[in-house]
Tab-separated table of N, CA and C in Angstrom:
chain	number	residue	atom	x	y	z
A	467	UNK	N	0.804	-1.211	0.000
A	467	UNK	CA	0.000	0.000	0.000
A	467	UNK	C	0.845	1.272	0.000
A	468	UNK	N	2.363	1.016	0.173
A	468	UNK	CA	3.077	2.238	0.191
A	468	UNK	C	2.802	3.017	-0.909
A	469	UNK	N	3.067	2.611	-2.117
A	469	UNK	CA	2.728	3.108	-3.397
A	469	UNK	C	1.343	4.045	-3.722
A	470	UNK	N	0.536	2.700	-3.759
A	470	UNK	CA	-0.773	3.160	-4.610
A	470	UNK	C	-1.262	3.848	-3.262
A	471	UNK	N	-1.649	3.454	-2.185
A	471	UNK	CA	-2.216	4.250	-1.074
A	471	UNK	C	-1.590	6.089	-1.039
A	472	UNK	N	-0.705	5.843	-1.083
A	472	UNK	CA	-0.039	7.218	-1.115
A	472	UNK	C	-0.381	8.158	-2.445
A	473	UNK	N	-0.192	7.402	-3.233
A	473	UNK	CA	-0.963	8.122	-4.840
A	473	UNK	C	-2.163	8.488	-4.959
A	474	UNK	N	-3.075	7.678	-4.549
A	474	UNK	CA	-4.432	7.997	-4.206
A	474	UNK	C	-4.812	9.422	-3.197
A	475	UNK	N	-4.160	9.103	-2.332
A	475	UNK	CA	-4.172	10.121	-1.316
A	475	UNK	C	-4.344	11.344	-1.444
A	476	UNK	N	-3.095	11.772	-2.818
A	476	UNK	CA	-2.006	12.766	-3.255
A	476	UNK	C	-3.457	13.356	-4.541
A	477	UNK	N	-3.745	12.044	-5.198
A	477	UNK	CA	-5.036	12.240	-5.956
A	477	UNK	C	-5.971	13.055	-5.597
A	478	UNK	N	-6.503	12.284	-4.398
A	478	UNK	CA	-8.285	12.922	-3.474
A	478	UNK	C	-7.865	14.353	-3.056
A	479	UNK	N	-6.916	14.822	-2.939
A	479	UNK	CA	-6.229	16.201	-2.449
A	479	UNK	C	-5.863	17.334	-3.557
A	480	UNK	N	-5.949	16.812	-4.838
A	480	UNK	CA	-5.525	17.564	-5.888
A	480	UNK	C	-6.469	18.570	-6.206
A	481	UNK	N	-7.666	18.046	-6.074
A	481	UNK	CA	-8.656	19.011	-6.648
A	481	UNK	C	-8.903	20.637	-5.613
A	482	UNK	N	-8.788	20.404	-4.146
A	482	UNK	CA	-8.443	21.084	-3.219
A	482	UNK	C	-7.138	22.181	-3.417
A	483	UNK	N	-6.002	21.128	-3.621
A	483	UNK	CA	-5.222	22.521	-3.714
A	483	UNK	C	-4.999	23.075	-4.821
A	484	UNK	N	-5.529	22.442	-6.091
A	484	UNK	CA	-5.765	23.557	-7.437
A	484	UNK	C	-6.438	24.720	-6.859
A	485	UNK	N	-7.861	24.578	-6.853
A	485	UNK	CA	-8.909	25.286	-6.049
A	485	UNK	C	-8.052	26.339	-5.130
A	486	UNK	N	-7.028	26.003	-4.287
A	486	UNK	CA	-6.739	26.961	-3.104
A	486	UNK	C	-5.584	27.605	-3.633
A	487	UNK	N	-4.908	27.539	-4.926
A	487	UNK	CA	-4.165	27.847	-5.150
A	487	UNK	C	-3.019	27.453	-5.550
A	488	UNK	N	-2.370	26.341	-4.896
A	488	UNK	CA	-1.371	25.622	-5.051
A	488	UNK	C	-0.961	25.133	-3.603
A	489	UNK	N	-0.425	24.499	-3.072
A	489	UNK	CA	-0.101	23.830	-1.861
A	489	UNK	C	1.286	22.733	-1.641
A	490	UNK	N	0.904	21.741	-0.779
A	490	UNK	CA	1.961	21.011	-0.984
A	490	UNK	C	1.691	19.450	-0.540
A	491	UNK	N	2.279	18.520	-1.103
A	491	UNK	CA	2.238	16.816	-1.235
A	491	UNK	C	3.486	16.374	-0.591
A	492	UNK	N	3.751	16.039	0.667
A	492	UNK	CA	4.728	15.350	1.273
A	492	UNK	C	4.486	13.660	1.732
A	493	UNK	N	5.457	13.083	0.880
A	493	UNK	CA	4.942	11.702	1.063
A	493	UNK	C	6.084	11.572	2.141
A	494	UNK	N	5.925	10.118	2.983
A	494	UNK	CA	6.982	9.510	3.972
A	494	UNK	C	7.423	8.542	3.449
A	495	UNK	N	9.097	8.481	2.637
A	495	UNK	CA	9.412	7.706	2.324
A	495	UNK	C	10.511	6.746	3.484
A	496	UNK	N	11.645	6.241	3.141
A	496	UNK	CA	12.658	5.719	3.918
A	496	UNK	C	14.099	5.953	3.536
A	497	UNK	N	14.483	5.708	3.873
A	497	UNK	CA	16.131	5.938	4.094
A	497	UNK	C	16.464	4.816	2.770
A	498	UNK	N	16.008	3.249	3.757
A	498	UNK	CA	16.213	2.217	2.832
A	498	UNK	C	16.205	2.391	1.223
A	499	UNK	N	15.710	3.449	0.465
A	499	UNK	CA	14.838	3.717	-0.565
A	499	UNK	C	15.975	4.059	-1.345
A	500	UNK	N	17.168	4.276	-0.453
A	500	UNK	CA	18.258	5.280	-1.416
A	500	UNK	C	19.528	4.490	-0.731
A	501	UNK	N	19.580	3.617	-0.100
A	501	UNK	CA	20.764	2.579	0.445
A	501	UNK	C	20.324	1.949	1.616
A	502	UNK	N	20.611	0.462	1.117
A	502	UNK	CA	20.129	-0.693	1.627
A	502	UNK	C	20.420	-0.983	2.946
A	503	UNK	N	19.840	-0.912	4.147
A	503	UNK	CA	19.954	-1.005	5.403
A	503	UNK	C	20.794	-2.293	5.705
A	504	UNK	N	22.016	-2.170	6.160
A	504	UNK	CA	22.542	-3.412	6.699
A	504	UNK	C	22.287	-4.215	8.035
A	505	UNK	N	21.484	-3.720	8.820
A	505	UNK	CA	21.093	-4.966	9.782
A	505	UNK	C	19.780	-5.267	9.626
A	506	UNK	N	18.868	-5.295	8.433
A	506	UNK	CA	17.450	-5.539	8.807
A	506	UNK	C	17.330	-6.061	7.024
A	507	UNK	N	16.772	-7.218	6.127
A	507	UNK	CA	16.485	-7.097	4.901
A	507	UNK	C	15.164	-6.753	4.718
A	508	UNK	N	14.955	-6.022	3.983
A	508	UNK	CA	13.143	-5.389	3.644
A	508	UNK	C	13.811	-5.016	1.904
A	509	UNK	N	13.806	-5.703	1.763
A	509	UNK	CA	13.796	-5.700	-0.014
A	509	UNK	C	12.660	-4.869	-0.897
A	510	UNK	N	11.179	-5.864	-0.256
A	510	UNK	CA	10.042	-4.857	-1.113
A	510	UNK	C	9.569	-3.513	0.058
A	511	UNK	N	10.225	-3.932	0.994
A	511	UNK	CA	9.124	-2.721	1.527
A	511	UNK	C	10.397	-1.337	1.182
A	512	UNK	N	11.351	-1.518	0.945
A	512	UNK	CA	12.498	-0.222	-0.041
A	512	UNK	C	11.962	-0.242	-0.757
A	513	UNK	N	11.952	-1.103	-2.048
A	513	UNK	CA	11.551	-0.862	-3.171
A	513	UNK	C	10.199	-0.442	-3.731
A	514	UNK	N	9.333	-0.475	-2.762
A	514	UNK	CA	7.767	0.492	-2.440
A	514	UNK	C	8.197	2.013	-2.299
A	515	UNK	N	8.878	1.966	-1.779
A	515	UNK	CA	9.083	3.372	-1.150
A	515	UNK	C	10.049	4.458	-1.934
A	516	UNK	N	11.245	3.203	-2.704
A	516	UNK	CA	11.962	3.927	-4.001
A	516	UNK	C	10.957	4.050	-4.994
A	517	UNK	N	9.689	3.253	-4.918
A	517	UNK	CA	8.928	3.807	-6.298
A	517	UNK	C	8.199	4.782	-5.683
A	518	UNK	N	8.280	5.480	-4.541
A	518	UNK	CA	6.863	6.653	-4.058
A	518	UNK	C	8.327	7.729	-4.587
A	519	UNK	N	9.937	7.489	-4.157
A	519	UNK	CA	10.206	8.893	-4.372
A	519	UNK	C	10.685	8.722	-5.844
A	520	UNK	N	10.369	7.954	-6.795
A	520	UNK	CA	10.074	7.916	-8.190
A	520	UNK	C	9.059	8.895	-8.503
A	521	UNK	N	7.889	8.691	-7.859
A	521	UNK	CA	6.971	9.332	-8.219
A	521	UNK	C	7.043	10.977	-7.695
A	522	UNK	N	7.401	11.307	-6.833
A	522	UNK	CA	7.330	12.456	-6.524
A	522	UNK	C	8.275	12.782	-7.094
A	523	UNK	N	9.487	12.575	-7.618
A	523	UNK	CA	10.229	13.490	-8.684
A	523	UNK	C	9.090	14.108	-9.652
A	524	UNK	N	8.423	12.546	-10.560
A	524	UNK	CA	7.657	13.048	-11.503
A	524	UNK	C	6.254	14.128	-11.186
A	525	UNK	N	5.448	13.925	-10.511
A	525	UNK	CA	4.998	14.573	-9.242
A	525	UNK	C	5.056	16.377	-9.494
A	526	UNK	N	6.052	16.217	-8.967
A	526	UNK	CA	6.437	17.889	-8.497
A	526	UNK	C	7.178	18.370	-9.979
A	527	UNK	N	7.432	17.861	-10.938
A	527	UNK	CA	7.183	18.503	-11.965
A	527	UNK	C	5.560	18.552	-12.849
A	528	UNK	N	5.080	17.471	-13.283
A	528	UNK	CA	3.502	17.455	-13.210
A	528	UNK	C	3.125	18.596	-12.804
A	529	UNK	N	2.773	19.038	-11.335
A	529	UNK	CA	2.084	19.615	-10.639
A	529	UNK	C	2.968	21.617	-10.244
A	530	UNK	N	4.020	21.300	-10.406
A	530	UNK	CA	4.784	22.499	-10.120
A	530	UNK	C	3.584	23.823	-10.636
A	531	UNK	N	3.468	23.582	-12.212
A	531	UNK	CA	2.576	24.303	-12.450
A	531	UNK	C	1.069	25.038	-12.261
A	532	UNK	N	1.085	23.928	-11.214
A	532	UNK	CA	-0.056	24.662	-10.123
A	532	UNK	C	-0.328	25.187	-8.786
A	533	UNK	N	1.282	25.229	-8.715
A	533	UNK	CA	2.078	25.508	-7.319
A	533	UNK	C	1.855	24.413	-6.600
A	534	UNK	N	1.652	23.578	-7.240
A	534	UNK	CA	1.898	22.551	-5.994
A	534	UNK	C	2.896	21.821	-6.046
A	535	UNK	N	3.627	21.232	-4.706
A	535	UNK	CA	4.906	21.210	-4.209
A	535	UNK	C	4.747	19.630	-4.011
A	536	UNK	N	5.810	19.124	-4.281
A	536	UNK	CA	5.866	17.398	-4.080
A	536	UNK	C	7.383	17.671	-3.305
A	537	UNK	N	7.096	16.986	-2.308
A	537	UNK	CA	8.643	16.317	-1.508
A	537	UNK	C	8.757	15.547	-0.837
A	538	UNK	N	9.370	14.711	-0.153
A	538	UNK	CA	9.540	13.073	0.365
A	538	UNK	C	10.254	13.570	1.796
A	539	UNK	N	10.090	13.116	2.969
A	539	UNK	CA	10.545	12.738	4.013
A	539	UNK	C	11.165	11.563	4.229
A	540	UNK	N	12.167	10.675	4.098
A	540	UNK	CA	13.155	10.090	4.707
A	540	UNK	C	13.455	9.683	5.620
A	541	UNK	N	13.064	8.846	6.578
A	541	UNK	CA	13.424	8.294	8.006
A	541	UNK	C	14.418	7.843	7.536
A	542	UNK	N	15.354	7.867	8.780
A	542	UNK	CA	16.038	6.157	8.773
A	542	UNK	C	15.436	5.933	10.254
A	543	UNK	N	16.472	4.915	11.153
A	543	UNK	CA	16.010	4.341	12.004
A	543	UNK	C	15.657	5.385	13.136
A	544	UNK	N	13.863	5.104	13.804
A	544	UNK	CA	13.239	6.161	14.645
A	544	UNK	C	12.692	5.667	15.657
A	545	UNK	N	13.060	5.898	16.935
A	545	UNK	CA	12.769	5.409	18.386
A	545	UNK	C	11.343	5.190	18.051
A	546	UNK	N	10.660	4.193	18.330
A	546	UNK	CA	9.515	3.995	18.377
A	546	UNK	C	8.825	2.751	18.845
A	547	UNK	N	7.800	2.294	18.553
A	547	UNK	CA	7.316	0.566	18.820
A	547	UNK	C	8.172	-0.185	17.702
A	548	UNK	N	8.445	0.366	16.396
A	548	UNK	CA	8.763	-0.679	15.745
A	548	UNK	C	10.375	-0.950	15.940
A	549	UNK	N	10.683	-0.153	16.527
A	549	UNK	CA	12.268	-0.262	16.683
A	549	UNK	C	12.401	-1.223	18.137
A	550	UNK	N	11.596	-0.414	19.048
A	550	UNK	CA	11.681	-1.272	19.996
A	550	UNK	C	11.583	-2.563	19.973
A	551	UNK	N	10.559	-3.130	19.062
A	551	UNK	CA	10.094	-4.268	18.852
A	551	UNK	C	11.626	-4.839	18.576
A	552	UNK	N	11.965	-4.319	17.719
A	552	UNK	CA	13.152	-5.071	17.026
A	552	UNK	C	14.550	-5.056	18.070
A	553	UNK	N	14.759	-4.297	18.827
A	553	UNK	CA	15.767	-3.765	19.817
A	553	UNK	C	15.422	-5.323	20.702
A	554	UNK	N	14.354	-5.553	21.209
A	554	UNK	CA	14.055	-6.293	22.281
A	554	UNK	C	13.987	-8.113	21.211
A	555	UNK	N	13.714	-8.014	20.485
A	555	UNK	CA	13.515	-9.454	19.584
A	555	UNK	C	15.354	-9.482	19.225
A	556	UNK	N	15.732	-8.671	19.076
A	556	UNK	CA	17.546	-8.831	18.636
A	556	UNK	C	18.756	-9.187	20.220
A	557	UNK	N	17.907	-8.434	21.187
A	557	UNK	CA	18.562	-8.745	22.399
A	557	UNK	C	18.123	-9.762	23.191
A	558	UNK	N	17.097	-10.471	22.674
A	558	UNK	CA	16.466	-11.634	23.066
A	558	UNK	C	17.345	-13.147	22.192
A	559	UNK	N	17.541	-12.738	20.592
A	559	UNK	CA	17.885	-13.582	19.961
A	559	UNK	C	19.558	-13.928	19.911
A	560	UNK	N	19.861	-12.750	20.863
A	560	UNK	CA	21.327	-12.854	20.808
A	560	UNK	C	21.811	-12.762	22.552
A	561	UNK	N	20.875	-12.380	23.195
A	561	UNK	CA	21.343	-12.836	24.646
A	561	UNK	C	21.506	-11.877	25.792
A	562	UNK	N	21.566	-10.579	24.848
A	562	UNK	CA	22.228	-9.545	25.415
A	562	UNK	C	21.164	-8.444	26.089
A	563	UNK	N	21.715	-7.527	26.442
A	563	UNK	CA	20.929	-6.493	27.519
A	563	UNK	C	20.123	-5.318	26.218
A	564	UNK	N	19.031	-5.098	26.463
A	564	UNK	CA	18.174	-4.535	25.486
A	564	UNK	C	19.038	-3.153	25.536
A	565	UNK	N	19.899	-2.649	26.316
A	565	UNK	CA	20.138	-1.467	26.092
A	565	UNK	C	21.682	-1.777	25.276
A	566	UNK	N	21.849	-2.431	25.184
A	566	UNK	CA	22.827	-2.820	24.160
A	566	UNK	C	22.598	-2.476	22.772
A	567	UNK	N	21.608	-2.924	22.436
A	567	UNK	CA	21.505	-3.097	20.716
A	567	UNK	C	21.298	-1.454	20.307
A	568	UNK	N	20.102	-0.596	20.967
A	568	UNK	CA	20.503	0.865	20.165
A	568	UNK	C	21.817	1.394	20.150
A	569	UNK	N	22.764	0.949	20.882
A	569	UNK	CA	23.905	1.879	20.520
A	569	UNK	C	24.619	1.220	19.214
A	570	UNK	N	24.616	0.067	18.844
A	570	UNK	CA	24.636	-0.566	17.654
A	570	UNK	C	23.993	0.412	16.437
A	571	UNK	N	22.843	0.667	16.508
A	571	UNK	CA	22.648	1.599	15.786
A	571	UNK	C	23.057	2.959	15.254
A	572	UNK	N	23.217	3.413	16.339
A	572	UNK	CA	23.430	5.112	16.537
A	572	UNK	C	25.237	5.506	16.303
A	573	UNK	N	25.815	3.964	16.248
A	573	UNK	CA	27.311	4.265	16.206
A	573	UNK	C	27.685	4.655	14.525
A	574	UNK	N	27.073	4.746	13.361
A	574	UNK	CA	27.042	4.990	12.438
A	574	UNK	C	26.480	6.511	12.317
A	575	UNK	N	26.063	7.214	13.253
A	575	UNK	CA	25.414	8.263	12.958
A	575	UNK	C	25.825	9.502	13.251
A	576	UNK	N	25.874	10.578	12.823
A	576	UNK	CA	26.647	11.715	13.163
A	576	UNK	C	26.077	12.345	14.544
A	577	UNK	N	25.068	12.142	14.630
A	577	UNK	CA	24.603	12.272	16.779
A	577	UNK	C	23.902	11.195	16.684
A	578	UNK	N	24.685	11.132	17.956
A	578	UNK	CA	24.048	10.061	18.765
A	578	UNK	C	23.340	9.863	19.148
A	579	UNK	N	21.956	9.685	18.635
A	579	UNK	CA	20.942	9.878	18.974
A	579	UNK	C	19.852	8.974	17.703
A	580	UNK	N	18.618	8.271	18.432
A	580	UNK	CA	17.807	8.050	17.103
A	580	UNK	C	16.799	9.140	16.849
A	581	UNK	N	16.274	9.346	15.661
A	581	UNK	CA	15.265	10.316	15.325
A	581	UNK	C	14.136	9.921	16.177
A	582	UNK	N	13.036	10.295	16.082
A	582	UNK	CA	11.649	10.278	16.197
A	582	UNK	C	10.708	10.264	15.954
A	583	UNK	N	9.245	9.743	15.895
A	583	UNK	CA	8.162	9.672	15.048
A	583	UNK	C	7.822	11.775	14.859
A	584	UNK	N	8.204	12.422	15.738
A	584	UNK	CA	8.014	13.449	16.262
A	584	UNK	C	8.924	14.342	15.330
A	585	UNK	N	10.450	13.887	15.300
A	585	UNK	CA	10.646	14.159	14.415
A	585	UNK	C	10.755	14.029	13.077
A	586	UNK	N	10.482	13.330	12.431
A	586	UNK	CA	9.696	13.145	10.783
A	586	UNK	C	8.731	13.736	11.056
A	587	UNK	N	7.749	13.947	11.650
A	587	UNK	CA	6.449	14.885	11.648
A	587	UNK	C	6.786	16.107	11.491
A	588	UNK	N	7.660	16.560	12.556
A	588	UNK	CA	8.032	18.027	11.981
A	588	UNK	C	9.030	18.248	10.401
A	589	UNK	N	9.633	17.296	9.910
A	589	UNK	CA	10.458	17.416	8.752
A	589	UNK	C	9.146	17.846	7.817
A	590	UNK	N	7.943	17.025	7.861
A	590	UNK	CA	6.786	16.954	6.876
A	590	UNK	C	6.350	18.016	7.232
A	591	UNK	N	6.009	19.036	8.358
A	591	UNK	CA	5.271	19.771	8.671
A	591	UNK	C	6.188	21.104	7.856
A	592	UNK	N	7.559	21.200	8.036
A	592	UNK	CA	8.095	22.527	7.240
A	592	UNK	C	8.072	22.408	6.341
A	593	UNK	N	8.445	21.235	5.183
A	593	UNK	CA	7.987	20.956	3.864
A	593	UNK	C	6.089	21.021	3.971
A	594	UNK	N	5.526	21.256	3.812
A	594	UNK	CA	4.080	21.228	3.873
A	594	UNK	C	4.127	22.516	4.153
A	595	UNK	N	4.636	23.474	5.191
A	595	UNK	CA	4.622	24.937	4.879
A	595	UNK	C	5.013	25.857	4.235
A	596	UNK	N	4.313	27.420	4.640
A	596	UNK	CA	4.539	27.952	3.450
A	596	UNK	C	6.276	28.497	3.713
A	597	UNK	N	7.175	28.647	4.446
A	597	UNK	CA	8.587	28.480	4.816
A	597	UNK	C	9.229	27.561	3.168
A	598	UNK	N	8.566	26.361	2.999
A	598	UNK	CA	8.936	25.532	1.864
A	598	UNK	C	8.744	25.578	0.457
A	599	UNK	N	8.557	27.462	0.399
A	599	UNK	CA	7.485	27.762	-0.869
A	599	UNK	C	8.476	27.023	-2.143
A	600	UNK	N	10.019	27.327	-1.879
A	600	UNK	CA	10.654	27.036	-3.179
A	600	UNK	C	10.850	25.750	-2.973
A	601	UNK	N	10.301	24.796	-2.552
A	601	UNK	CA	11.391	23.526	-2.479
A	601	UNK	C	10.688	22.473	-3.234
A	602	UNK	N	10.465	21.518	-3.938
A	602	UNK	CA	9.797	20.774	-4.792
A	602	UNK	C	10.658	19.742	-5.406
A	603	UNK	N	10.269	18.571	-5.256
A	603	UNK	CA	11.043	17.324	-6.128
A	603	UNK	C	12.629	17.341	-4.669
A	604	UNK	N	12.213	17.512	-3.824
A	604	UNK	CA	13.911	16.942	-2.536
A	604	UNK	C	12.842	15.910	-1.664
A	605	UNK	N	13.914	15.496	-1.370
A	605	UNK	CA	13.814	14.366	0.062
A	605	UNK	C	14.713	14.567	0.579
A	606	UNK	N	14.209	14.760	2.023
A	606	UNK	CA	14.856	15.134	3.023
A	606	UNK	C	15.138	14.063	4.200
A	607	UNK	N	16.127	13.667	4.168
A	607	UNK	CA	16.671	12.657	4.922
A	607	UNK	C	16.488	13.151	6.608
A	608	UNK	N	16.156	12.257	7.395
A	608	UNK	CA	15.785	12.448	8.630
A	608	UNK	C	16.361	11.278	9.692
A	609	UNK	N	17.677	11.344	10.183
A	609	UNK	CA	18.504	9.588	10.636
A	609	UNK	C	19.231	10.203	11.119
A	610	UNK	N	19.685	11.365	11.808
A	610	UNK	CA	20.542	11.562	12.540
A	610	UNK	C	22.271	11.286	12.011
A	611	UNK	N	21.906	11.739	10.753
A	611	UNK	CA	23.179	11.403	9.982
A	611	UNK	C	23.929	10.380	9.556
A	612	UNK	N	22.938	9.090	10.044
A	612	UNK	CA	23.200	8.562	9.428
A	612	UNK	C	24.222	7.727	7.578
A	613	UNK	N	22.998	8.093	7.009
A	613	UNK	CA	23.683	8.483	5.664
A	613	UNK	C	23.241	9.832	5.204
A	614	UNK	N	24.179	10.444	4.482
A	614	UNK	CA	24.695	12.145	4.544
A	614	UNK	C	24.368	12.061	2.553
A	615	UNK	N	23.960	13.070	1.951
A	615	UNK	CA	23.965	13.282	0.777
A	615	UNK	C	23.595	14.157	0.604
């Protein structure tokens, strides 16, 4: 549903921000989408998500002309249930103390620190404002520096 759910979405909303003027389409893509996560394989669920920021390239040219703005948000790995989930199933499967495995993570990252559901919300929320008037066709990586481009 990454794909078509998100297209649809982007669809039911079009007629609105013609109407208002022009606006803006921020999809949530992933990190994975642009280099392949080495401790976790998700093959299709990247390759869902490399075809959403496929589309929003095409997207935000399409639509530019009606001021409307296409741009992608980028997680990489973000404190949450699903991490936890995985933090506690990895320190279970390997033996070790659950506070072990996030620093495994975060040692690749330029702070030390994981993102947040909180923060990707706000990445989407300044792209979605009017602060983002010029910006159209970027993805904005959100991982704590993860990977840098």
């Amino acid at each position: 549903m990454n794909l078509p759910g998100s297209l649809r979405m982007a669809r039911a909303c079009l007629p609105g921000l013609r109407a208002g003027g022009g606006g803006a389409v921020v999809f949530i893509g992933t990190q994975s989408a642009v280099a392949a996560p080495s401790q976790v394989r998700q093959a299709a669920y990247a390759a869902s998500k490399g075809a959403l920021t496929s589309a929003m390239y095409s997207l935000a040219r399409e639509l530019g002309p009606y001021r409307i703005r296409v741009n992608s948000v980028l997680p990489g790995w973000m404190w949450g249930p699903p991490v936890r989930a995985y933090v506690r199933f990895t320190a279970q499967a390997e033996g070790v103390a659950e506070e072990e495995v996030p620093g495994r993570l975060t040692e690749r990252m330029a702070l030390p620190d994981l993102a947040t559901d909180g923060d990707v919300a706000d990445a989407a929320v300044f792209l979605a404002s009017d602060r983002a008037r010029a910006i159209t066709g970027q993805s904005s990586l959100v991982n704590a520096g993860e990977l840098m481009r």
